[in-house]
Coordinates of C-alpha atoms in Angstrom, one line a residue:
Chain A
M13 CA 0.0 -0.1 0.1
S14 CA 1.6 3.2 -1.2
A15 CA 1.3 6.4 1.1
D16 CA -0.5 9.2 -0.4
A17 CA 0.9 12.1 -2.3
P18 CA 1.7 14.8 -0.2
V19 CA -0.4 17.9 0.1
W20 CA -0.3 21.5 1.4
I21 CA -2.0 21.9 4.8
D22 CA -2.6 25.3 5.3
E23 CA -3.8 27.5 7.9
V24 CA -5.5 30.8 6.2
F25 CA -5.7 33.7 8.5
E26 CA -8.3 36.1 7.8
D27 CA -8.5 35.2 4.0
R28 CA -5.3 37.5 3.5
V29 CA -2.4 35.5 5.1
R30 CA -1.7 31.6 4.6
Y31 CA 1.0 29.3 6.4
G32 CA 1.4 25.8 5.0
L33 CA 3.3 22.7 5.5
R34 CA 3.7 20.1 2.7
G35 CA 2.7 16.5 4.2
Q36 CA 0.2 13.9 4.6
I37 CA -3.1 13.8 6.7
L38 CA -2.8 10.7 9.0
W39 CA -6.3 11.2 10.7
E40 CA -9.3 13.7 10.8
E41 CA -12.4 14.1 12.9
T42 CA -14.9 16.2 13.9
S43 CA -15.4 16.0 18.0
P44 CA -18.5 17.7 20.0
F45 CA -16.0 20.6 20.5
Q46 CA -13.9 21.1 17.0
K47 CA -12.5 19.6 13.9
I48 CA -9.0 18.0 15.0
T49 CA -6.5 17.1 12.4
I50 CA -3.2 15.0 12.5
V51 CA -0.6 15.3 10.1
D52 CA 2.8 14.5 9.3
T53 CA 4.8 17.2 7.6
E54 CA 8.2 17.0 5.8
H55 CA 9.5 20.2 7.8
Y56 CA 8.5 20.0 11.2
G57 CA 7.5 16.3 11.3
R58 CA 4.2 15.1 12.6
G59 CA 1.5 17.8 14.0
L60 CA -2.1 19.0 15.0
L61 CA -4.4 21.3 13.7
L62 CA -7.5 22.3 15.6
D63 CA -10.4 23.8 13.1
D64 CA -7.7 24.3 10.5
C65 CA -5.2 26.3 12.9
W66 CA -2.0 25.1 13.5
M67 CA -1.4 24.0 17.2
T68 CA 1.8 22.2 17.2
A69 CA 4.3 19.9 15.7
E70 CA 7.0 18.0 16.7
R71 CA 10.1 20.0 15.4
C72 CA 8.4 23.2 16.0
E73 CA 7.0 22.9 19.6
V74 CA 9.5 23.7 22.2
C75 CA 9.4 27.3 21.0
Y76 CA 5.9 27.6 22.6
H77 CA 5.8 25.0 25.2
E78 CA 9.2 26.4 26.8
Y79 CA 7.9 29.9 27.0
L80 CA 4.9 29.2 28.1
V81 CA 6.2 26.9 31.2
H82 CA 9.7 28.2 32.4
P83 CA 9.3 31.9 32.9
P84 CA 6.4 31.2 35.5
L85 CA 8.1 27.8 36.8
T86 CA 11.3 29.2 37.9
T87 CA 9.8 32.4 39.3
A88 CA 6.8 31.0 41.6
A89 CA 7.1 30.9 45.1
S90 CA 6.5 27.2 45.3
I91 CA 5.9 24.9 42.4
A92 CA 4.7 21.9 44.2
R93 CA 1.1 22.1 42.9
V94 CA 0.6 23.0 39.0
L95 CA -2.7 23.4 37.1
V96 CA -2.6 23.2 33.3
I97 CA -6.0 24.3 31.2
G98 CA -5.9 23.2 28.0
G99 CA -2.4 21.7 26.6
G100 CA -4.0 18.3 25.3
D101 CA -1.1 17.7 23.1
G102 CA 1.0 17.0 26.4
G103 CA 4.0 19.4 25.5
T104 CA 3.2 21.9 28.4
V105 CA 3.0 19.0 31.2
R106 CA 6.4 17.6 29.8
E107 CA 8.1 20.9 30.2
V108 CA 6.7 21.3 33.8
L109 CA 7.2 17.6 35.0
R110 CA 11.2 18.4 34.5
Y111 CA 11.4 19.9 38.0
A112 CA 11.9 17.7 40.8
E113 CA 9.7 20.1 42.8
V114 CA 6.7 19.5 41.1
E115 CA 4.4 17.1 43.0
Q116 CA 1.2 17.1 41.4
V117 CA 0.1 18.6 38.0
D118 CA -3.8 18.5 37.1
L119 CA -4.4 19.1 33.2
V120 CA -7.9 20.0 32.5
E121 CA -8.5 19.6 28.7
I122 CA -12.4 20.0 27.4
D123 CA -11.5 17.7 24.7
G124 CA -10.8 14.2 25.4
R125 CA -10.4 13.3 21.6
V126 CA -7.3 15.7 21.6
V127 CA -5.7 13.9 24.5
E128 CA -6.3 10.5 22.7
L129 CA -5.3 11.4 19.5
S130 CA -2.2 13.1 20.9
Q131 CA -1.1 10.0 22.9
E132 CA -1.8 7.8 19.6
Y133 CA 0.0 10.3 17.3
L134 CA 2.3 12.7 18.9
G135 CA 4.1 10.6 21.6
A136 CA 7.0 12.6 20.8
I137 CA 5.6 15.7 22.0
G138 CA 3.8 14.2 24.9
T139 CA 6.4 12.2 26.6
A140 CA 5.2 12.5 30.0
W141 CA 1.9 10.8 29.9
A142 CA 3.2 8.1 32.4
D143 CA 4.4 10.3 35.0
P144 CA 2.5 9.7 38.2
R145 CA 2.5 13.2 39.3
L146 CA 0.3 14.0 36.3
N147 CA -3.7 13.7 36.4
V148 CA -5.6 14.3 33.4
K149 CA -9.1 15.5 33.8
I150 CA -11.3 15.8 30.8
G151 CA -13.6 18.9 31.5
D152 CA -14.4 22.5 30.8
G153 CA -11.1 24.3 32.7
I154 CA -13.6 27.5 33.2
A155 CA -15.9 25.5 35.2
F156 CA -12.8 24.0 36.9
V157 CA -11.5 27.2 38.4
Q158 CA -15.0 28.1 39.5
T159 CA -15.3 25.5 41.7
A160 CA -11.6 24.9 42.6
P161 CA -10.7 25.8 46.2
D162 CA -9.0 29.2 47.2
A163 CA -5.4 28.7 47.2
S164 CA -5.0 25.4 45.9
Y165 CA -2.9 25.8 43.2
D166 CA 1.1 27.3 43.2
V167 CA 1.3 27.7 39.3
I168 CA -1.8 27.8 36.8
L169 CA -0.8 27.8 33.1
V170 CA -3.4 28.2 30.2
D171 CA -2.5 26.4 27.2
G172 CA -5.7 27.5 25.1
S173 CA -6.1 28.5 21.4
D174 CA -7.4 31.4 20.1
P175 CA -10.6 33.4 21.6
A176 CA -13.0 31.8 19.6
G177 CA -14.8 28.4 19.9
P178 CA -14.0 26.2 22.9
A179 CA -11.3 28.8 24.4
A180 CA -13.3 32.1 23.9
G181 CA -13.9 31.9 28.0
L182 CA -10.1 31.7 28.7
F183 CA -9.9 35.4 27.9
N184 CA -12.5 37.2 30.1
R185 CA -12.4 38.7 33.3
E186 CA -14.5 36.3 35.5
F187 CA -11.7 33.5 34.4
Y188 CA -8.9 35.6 35.7
E189 CA -10.4 36.4 38.8
N190 CA -11.0 32.6 39.7
C191 CA -7.4 31.7 38.5
R192 CA -6.2 34.6 41.0
R193 CA -8.3 33.1 44.0
V194 CA -7.1 29.6 43.2
L195 CA -3.6 30.6 43.4
K196 CA -1.5 30.4 46.7
P197 CA 0.3 33.4 47.7
G198 CA 3.3 33.8 45.7
G199 CA 1.7 31.8 42.9
V200 CA 2.1 32.9 39.1
F201 CA -0.5 32.7 36.4
A202 CA 0.8 32.4 32.4
S203 CA -1.2 32.2 29.6
Q204 CA -0.7 32.2 25.7
A205 CA -1.4 35.7 24.7
E206 CA -1.6 35.9 21.0
S207 CA 0.6 37.4 18.3
P208 CA 1.2 41.5 18.9
D209 CA 1.2 41.6 15.1
S210 CA -1.6 39.3 14.0
F211 CA -3.7 40.0 16.7
L212 CA -2.5 43.2 18.4
A213 CA -6.3 44.4 19.8
V214 CA -6.9 41.0 21.5
H215 CA -3.1 41.0 22.9
L216 CA -3.4 44.7 24.5
E217 CA -6.9 43.9 25.8
M218 CA -5.6 40.7 27.7
I219 CA -2.7 42.6 29.1
E220 CA -5.1 45.3 30.6
T221 CA -7.5 42.9 31.6
L222 CA -4.8 40.9 33.5
S223 CA -3.4 44.3 34.9
A224 CA -6.6 45.0 36.6
V225 CA -7.1 41.4 38.3
F226 CA -3.6 40.9 39.4
A227 CA -1.0 43.4 41.1
E228 CA 1.3 42.9 38.1
A229 CA 0.6 41.7 34.5
K230 CA 3.7 41.2 31.9
P231 CA 3.5 40.3 28.3
Y232 CA 6.6 38.5 27.1
Y233 CA 7.4 37.7 23.4
G234 CA 9.2 34.7 21.4
W235 CA 8.7 33.0 18.2
V236 CA 6.4 30.5 17.2
P237 CA 7.0 29.8 13.7
M238 CA 3.4 27.9 12.5
Y239 CA 1.3 30.5 14.5
P240 CA 0.2 33.6 12.7
S241 CA 3.1 35.9 12.0
G242 CA 5.6 33.7 14.0
W243 CA 5.7 36.6 16.6
W244 CA 4.0 35.1 19.6
S245 CA 3.3 36.4 23.1
W246 CA 2.4 34.9 26.5
L247 CA 1.4 36.9 29.6
Y248 CA 2.8 36.5 33.2
A249 CA 0.7 37.8 36.2
S250 CA 1.0 37.5 39.7
D251 CA 0.5 39.7 42.9
T252 CA 4.2 40.0 43.7
P253 CA 5.6 43.0 41.5
G254 CA 8.6 42.2 40.0
Q255 CA 8.7 38.6 40.5
F256 CA 8.5 38.0 37.0
Q257 CA 12.4 39.2 36.8
K258 CA 13.7 36.9 39.7
P259 CA 14.1 33.3 38.4
Q260 CA 15.2 31.1 41.0
S261 CA 18.9 30.2 40.2
D262 CA 18.8 26.5 41.2
R263 CA 15.8 26.1 39.4
L264 CA 17.5 27.6 36.1
A265 CA 20.4 25.5 36.8
A266 CA 18.5 22.4 36.6
I267 CA 16.4 23.2 33.8
E268 CA 19.1 25.2 31.1
P269 CA 20.5 22.1 30.4
Q270 CA 17.8 20.1 29.5
V271 CA 15.9 22.5 27.1
E272 CA 16.4 23.8 23.5
I273 CA 15.7 27.4 23.7
Y274 CA 15.0 28.8 27.6
N275 CA 18.1 30.1 29.8
R276 CA 18.2 33.0 32.1
D277 CA 19.2 35.4 29.3
I278 CA 16.0 34.6 27.1
H279 CA 14.1 34.7 30.3
Q280 CA 15.0 38.5 30.8
A281 CA 15.0 39.5 26.9
A282 CA 11.6 37.9 26.7
F283 CA 10.1 40.7 28.6
A284 CA 11.3 43.6 26.4
Q285 CA 8.2 45.3 25.0
P286 CA 8.5 46.9 21.7
N287 CA 7.2 50.5 21.4
F288 CA 4.2 49.8 19.6
V289 CA 2.9 47.9 22.3
R290 CA 3.7 50.5 25.0
R291 CA 1.9 53.1 23.0
G292 CA -1.1 50.7 22.4
L293 CA -1.6 50.3 26.3
S294 CA -0.8 54.0 27.0
A295 CA -3.5 54.8 24.4
R296 CA -6.0 52.3 26.1
Q297 CA -5.1 53.7 29.3
G298 CA -5.5 57.7 28.2
Chain B
M7 CA -11.1 49.0 -16.3
S8 CA -11.5 46.7 -13.2
A9 CA -8.8 45.7 -11.0
D10 CA -7.4 42.0 -11.3
A11 CA -8.9 39.2 -8.9
P12 CA -6.6 38.8 -5.8
V13 CA -4.0 35.8 -6.1
W14 CA -2.2 34.1 -3.5
I15 CA 1.4 35.0 -3.6
D16 CA 3.8 32.5 -1.9
E17 CA 7.3 32.4 -1.0
V18 CA 7.9 28.7 -1.2
F19 CA 10.7 27.4 1.2
E20 CA 12.3 24.1 0.0
D21 CA 9.6 23.0 -1.3
R22 CA 8.1 22.1 2.3
V23 CA 6.8 25.4 3.5
R24 CA 4.9 28.2 2.3
Y25 CA 4.0 31.7 3.3
G26 CA 1.4 33.3 1.0
L27 CA -0.2 36.9 1.1
R28 CA -2.9 37.6 -1.1
G29 CA -2.9 40.2 -3.4
Q30 CA -2.5 41.8 -6.6
I31 CA 0.6 41.6 -8.9
L32 CA 1.5 45.2 -9.7
W33 CA 4.8 44.7 -11.9
E34 CA 6.8 42.2 -12.7
E35 CA 10.4 41.6 -14.7
T36 CA 13.3 39.9 -14.9
S37 CA 16.6 42.0 -14.5
P38 CA 20.0 41.1 -15.4
F39 CA 20.2 39.9 -11.8
Q40 CA 16.9 38.6 -10.6
K41 CA 13.3 38.3 -11.0
I42 CA 11.6 41.4 -9.5
T43 CA 7.9 41.1 -8.3
I44 CA 6.0 44.2 -7.3
V45 CA 3.0 43.5 -5.4
D46 CA -0.2 45.2 -3.5
T47 CA -1.1 42.7 -0.7
E48 CA -4.5 43.1 1.8
H49 CA -2.6 42.4 4.7
Y50 CA 1.0 44.2 4.5
G51 CA 0.2 46.6 1.5
R52 CA 2.7 46.7 -1.1
G53 CA 5.6 44.7 -1.2
L54 CA 8.6 43.4 -3.0
L55 CA 9.8 39.9 -4.1
L56 CA 13.2 39.1 -5.6
D57 CA 13.4 35.5 -7.2
D58 CA 10.0 34.9 -5.6
C59 CA 11.3 35.4 -1.9
W60 CA 9.4 37.8 0.2
M61 CA 11.8 40.8 0.8
T62 CA 9.7 43.9 2.1
A63 CA 6.3 45.2 2.5
E64 CA 4.7 48.4 3.7
R65 CA 3.2 47.2 7.2
C66 CA 5.9 44.6 7.7
E67 CA 9.5 46.3 7.1
V68 CA 10.0 48.1 10.3
C69 CA 10.7 44.7 12.0
Y70 CA 13.7 44.4 9.5
H71 CA 15.0 47.9 9.2
E72 CA 14.8 48.8 12.4
Y73 CA 16.7 45.8 13.6
L74 CA 19.5 46.1 11.3
V75 CA 20.0 49.7 11.6
H76 CA 19.6 51.2 15.3
P77 CA 21.9 48.5 17.4
P78 CA 24.9 49.5 15.2
L79 CA 23.8 53.4 14.9
T80 CA 23.3 53.7 18.7
T81 CA 26.5 52.0 19.4
A82 CA 29.2 52.8 16.6
A83 CA 32.0 55.7 18.0
S84 CA 30.9 57.9 15.2
I85 CA 28.1 57.8 12.8
A86 CA 29.3 60.1 10.3
R87 CA 29.8 58.1 7.5
V88 CA 27.8 55.1 6.6
L89 CA 27.8 52.4 4.0
V90 CA 24.7 50.5 2.9
I91 CA 25.3 47.3 0.8
G92 CA 22.1 46.1 -1.0
G93 CA 18.9 47.6 0.6
G94 CA 17.6 48.9 -2.7
D95 CA 14.0 49.1 -1.2
G96 CA 15.3 52.5 0.8
G97 CA 14.1 51.4 4.2
T98 CA 17.6 50.8 5.6
V99 CA 18.7 54.3 4.4
R100 CA 15.5 55.9 5.5
E101 CA 16.4 54.7 9.4
V102 CA 20.1 55.6 8.9
L103 CA 19.3 59.1 8.0
R104 CA 16.8 59.5 11.4
Y105 CA 20.3 60.3 13.0
A106 CA 21.3 64.1 12.8
E107 CA 24.8 62.9 13.2
V108 CA 25.1 61.0 9.7
E109 CA 26.6 63.3 7.1
Q110 CA 26.8 60.9 4.3
V111 CA 25.1 57.5 3.6
D112 CA 26.6 55.5 0.6
L113 CA 24.0 53.0 -0.8
V114 CA 25.7 50.4 -3.1
E115 CA 23.0 48.4 -5.0
I116 CA 23.8 46.0 -7.5
D117 CA 20.5 45.9 -9.1
G118 CA 19.4 49.5 -10.5
R119 CA 16.0 48.2 -11.5
V120 CA 15.3 47.3 -7.5
V121 CA 15.8 50.9 -6.7
E122 CA 13.8 52.4 -9.7
L123 CA 10.7 50.1 -9.2
S124 CA 11.0 50.8 -5.3
Q125 CA 11.1 54.7 -5.9
E126 CA 8.2 54.2 -8.2
Y127 CA 5.7 51.8 -6.2
L128 CA 7.1 51.8 -2.4
G129 CA 7.6 55.2 -1.6
A130 CA 6.1 54.6 1.7
I131 CA 9.0 52.4 2.5
G132 CA 11.9 54.4 0.9
T133 CA 10.9 58.0 2.1
A134 CA 14.3 59.5 2.5
W135 CA 15.9 59.2 -1.3
A136 CA 15.6 62.8 -1.4
D137 CA 17.7 63.5 1.5
P138 CA 21.0 65.4 0.3
R139 CA 23.2 63.1 2.7
L140 CA 22.2 60.3 0.5
N141 CA 24.3 58.9 -2.4
V142 CA 23.0 56.1 -4.6
K143 CA 25.7 54.1 -6.3
I144 CA 24.6 51.0 -8.6
G145 CA 26.9 48.8 -8.5
D146 CA 28.7 45.5 -7.1
G147 CA 28.8 45.9 -3.2
I148 CA 31.9 43.4 -3.1
A149 CA 34.0 45.2 -5.5
F150 CA 33.2 48.7 -3.8
V151 CA 34.5 47.3 -0.5
Q152 CA 37.4 45.5 -2.4
T153 CA 38.7 49.1 -3.7
A154 CA 36.9 51.4 -0.9
P155 CA 40.3 53.1 0.9
D156 CA 41.2 52.2 4.8
A157 CA 39.0 53.5 7.5
S158 CA 36.7 55.2 5.5
Y159 CA 33.4 54.5 6.8
D160 CA 32.2 54.6 10.7
V161 CA 29.4 52.2 9.9
I162 CA 28.7 49.4 7.3
L163 CA 25.5 47.6 7.1
V164 CA 24.7 44.9 4.7
D165 CA 21.2 44.3 3.4
G166 CA 21.2 41.6 1.2
S167 CA 19.4 38.6 0.4
D168 CA 20.0 34.9 0.9
P169 CA 23.4 33.4 0.4
A170 CA 22.2 32.2 -3.5
G171 CA 22.1 34.5 -6.5
P172 CA 23.7 37.9 -6.4
A173 CA 24.1 37.9 -2.8
A174 CA 26.5 35.0 -2.6
G175 CA 29.4 36.8 -2.1
L176 CA 28.2 39.0 0.7
F177 CA 28.6 35.7 3.0
N178 CA 32.5 34.9 3.0
R179 CA 35.4 36.0 4.9
E180 CA 37.2 38.1 2.2
F181 CA 34.2 40.5 2.1
Y182 CA 34.2 40.8 5.9
E183 CA 37.8 41.4 6.1
N184 CA 37.6 44.0 3.3
C185 CA 34.7 45.6 5.4
R186 CA 36.7 45.3 8.6
R187 CA 39.8 47.2 7.0
V188 CA 37.6 49.8 5.5
L189 CA 35.7 50.5 8.8
K190 CA 37.3 53.4 10.8
P191 CA 38.3 52.7 14.6
G192 CA 35.4 52.2 16.9
G193 CA 33.2 51.2 13.7
V194 CA 30.5 48.7 13.6
F195 CA 29.6 46.1 10.9
A196 CA 26.3 44.5 10.8
S197 CA 24.1 42.1 8.4
Q198 CA 21.1 40.5 8.5
A199 CA 22.0 36.8 9.5
E200 CA 19.2 34.3 8.4
S201 CA 16.8 32.4 10.3
P202 CA 18.2 30.1 13.1
D203 CA 15.3 28.0 12.6
S204 CA 15.3 27.9 8.8
F205 CA 18.6 28.2 8.0
L206 CA 20.6 27.4 11.1
A207 CA 23.8 26.2 9.5
V208 CA 24.4 29.3 7.6
H209 CA 23.5 31.4 10.8
L210 CA 26.1 29.6 12.6
E211 CA 28.7 29.7 9.9
M212 CA 28.5 33.3 9.7
I213 CA 28.7 34.1 13.5
E214 CA 32.0 31.7 13.2
T215 CA 33.5 33.7 10.0
L216 CA 32.5 37.2 11.4
S217 CA 34.0 36.1 15.1
A218 CA 37.1 35.0 13.0
V219 CA 37.8 38.2 11.3
F220 CA 36.5 40.9 14.1
A221 CA 37.6 40.8 17.8
E222 CA 34.0 40.3 18.5
A223 CA 31.0 39.1 16.7
K224 CA 27.4 38.5 18.4
P225 CA 24.1 37.7 16.5
Y226 CA 20.9 39.5 17.4
Y227 CA 17.3 38.2 17.1
G228 CA 13.9 39.5 16.1
W229 CA 11.0 38.9 14.3
V230 CA 10.3 39.2 10.5
P231 CA 6.9 37.7 9.9
M232 CA 7.3 37.6 6.2
Y233 CA 10.6 35.7 5.9
P234 CA 10.9 31.6 6.7
S235 CA 10.0 30.9 10.1
G236 CA 9.7 34.6 11.2
W237 CA 12.3 34.0 13.2
W238 CA 15.2 36.2 12.0
S239 CA 18.8 37.2 13.1
W240 CA 21.4 39.8 12.4
L241 CA 24.9 40.0 13.3
Y242 CA 26.7 42.7 14.8
A243 CA 30.5 42.8 14.6
S244 CA 33.1 45.3 15.7
D245 CA 36.9 45.2 17.1
T246 CA 35.6 46.7 20.5
P247 CA 34.5 43.9 23.0
G248 CA 31.6 44.7 24.7
Q249 CA 30.5 47.6 22.2
F250 CA 27.2 46.0 21.3
Q251 CA 25.7 46.5 24.8
K252 CA 26.4 50.2 24.9
P253 CA 24.2 52.3 23.1
Q254 CA 24.6 56.2 23.5
S255 CA 21.7 57.7 25.4
D256 CA 21.4 60.7 23.3
R257 CA 21.1 58.6 20.4
L258 CA 18.5 56.3 22.2
A259 CA 16.5 59.5 23.3
A260 CA 16.3 60.9 19.9
I261 CA 15.4 57.6 18.1
E262 CA 13.0 56.0 20.5
P263 CA 10.1 58.2 20.2
Q264 CA 10.6 57.9 16.0
V265 CA 10.3 54.1 15.7
E266 CA 7.7 51.2 16.1
I267 CA 9.8 48.5 17.8
Y268 CA 13.3 49.7 18.8
N269 CA 14.0 50.9 22.2
R270 CA 17.1 50.2 24.8
D271 CA 15.2 47.1 26.1
I272 CA 14.8 45.7 22.8
H273 CA 18.3 46.6 22.2
Q274 CA 19.9 44.3 24.8
A275 CA 17.3 41.9 24.7
A276 CA 17.7 41.1 21.2
F277 CA 21.3 39.8 21.8
A278 CA 20.2 37.0 24.1
Q279 CA 21.1 33.4 22.7
P280 CA 19.1 30.3 22.6
N281 CA 20.4 27.6 23.6
F282 CA 20.5 25.6 20.4
V283 CA 22.4 28.6 18.8
R284 CA 25.3 28.5 21.9
R285 CA 25.5 24.6 21.7
G286 CA 25.6 24.9 17.6
L287 CA 28.6 27.1 18.0
S288 CA 29.9 25.3 20.5
A289 CA 29.9 21.9 18.7
R290 CA 31.4 23.8 15.6
Q291 CA 34.4 25.1 17.6
G292 CA 34.7 21.6 19.4

């Protein structure tokens, strides 16, 4: 049986920009939440699309997962209990579980089929599914934080898709307020925060909303070549001003040798803000 | 007369990745050096491709030109005389000419048709063609630096395309040695240095070669959404170790309010190296 000929697998952004990888479609289905496509690309290996948007691929995933995980994990007061919302491909929890201090990670993913298909096809990304510290809960992360006890997690990481479809509720103030309530003192919240190039208005609104909920919220920037524009961002929020700039040196020393991108210089560098972001925030506040 | 229907204008990278913008082709010709395409895109406005590779576009050009120009221009001992090799779209010299200290800019572009078509169609990028400090010379930049007098420029900026076609000679040691000879004491050389994601081997080789020619050569990183992977780099080289980290505060204060991205924080941040670059350099030296 011969393999199918490769095709272009494109994400089309606003009908004006497209980013395509050549490869084969290994599986496609529509779950109760979204269209799920598993592909094998020539350039970045096996990958995942949700609703025709690129989510991850084997050789293009550390640039997202390292940035989401390590700035909060190196700086939180404690990292014993970590909550991950979304992240059904398993890359985020893999990075979290690198830390020996982590005792429990709860992964709350709304779409069980994303977890099952990632476990079946994307084992090179999700290498930590068998870690006994990991609990996978299939359910709505928004409802989960509504009912979670006060001060029950050290770190909350939001690894969701764009603010449409099942992830829309991960971008509103009530959700952020629940996350703050659920965090312990010294805790840290982080979320992907869209592209400052492709989604500037959403990006600025997230910064503004999180700044109103937490004592401090800081965007940080990196590269995700398969996402719109490749210029990606995350948001770090905590009730301890300046905490984002103070990674713990024992954690840095343990993590730096294990990862592809993140180190103490990248940590500080990621928080530099382009002028157009600063001006956008000033204009909204003015 | 109705406008043509928009088409996808794609750059295909190694037949495995494509990046496309929807728009109309305004002009296309083959010069003695390359295929030149002028387009009008819905997302980023008017733009230029050379040999079917994206070079620039109106709303996606500061991210390239600011990074090439401002780290060297804020740190060089003097910036009276600047040489730009390539850069026929006019964006680089526009950024250079923001500095009142600049007395003369020589732009040496091999392809006169790129300059003419940019002047005709891309006036929103090249806004400084009429500046009396600018001399445009149509010719080979490699030959130009071979015959240029010793210590005749304060800054040399290489704004060329990939190391194939007319730009290939901009990536070899002899060219860099001539640039060093042509620089005055305290001078700075900078070049675009490809993508660490899409062209890692070329990127590492450039760092290694420039490090052998100058006392210090440092890569720095930013985002160019329309280039392969969006993760772009430049190289800063000088004979004054540590110079790259010391922008002059009067120049910073004059430039920051005028530009979209660059500021003192971005300057320092850009030089943070991902682990895979550090390891790639160590492996080559090992």
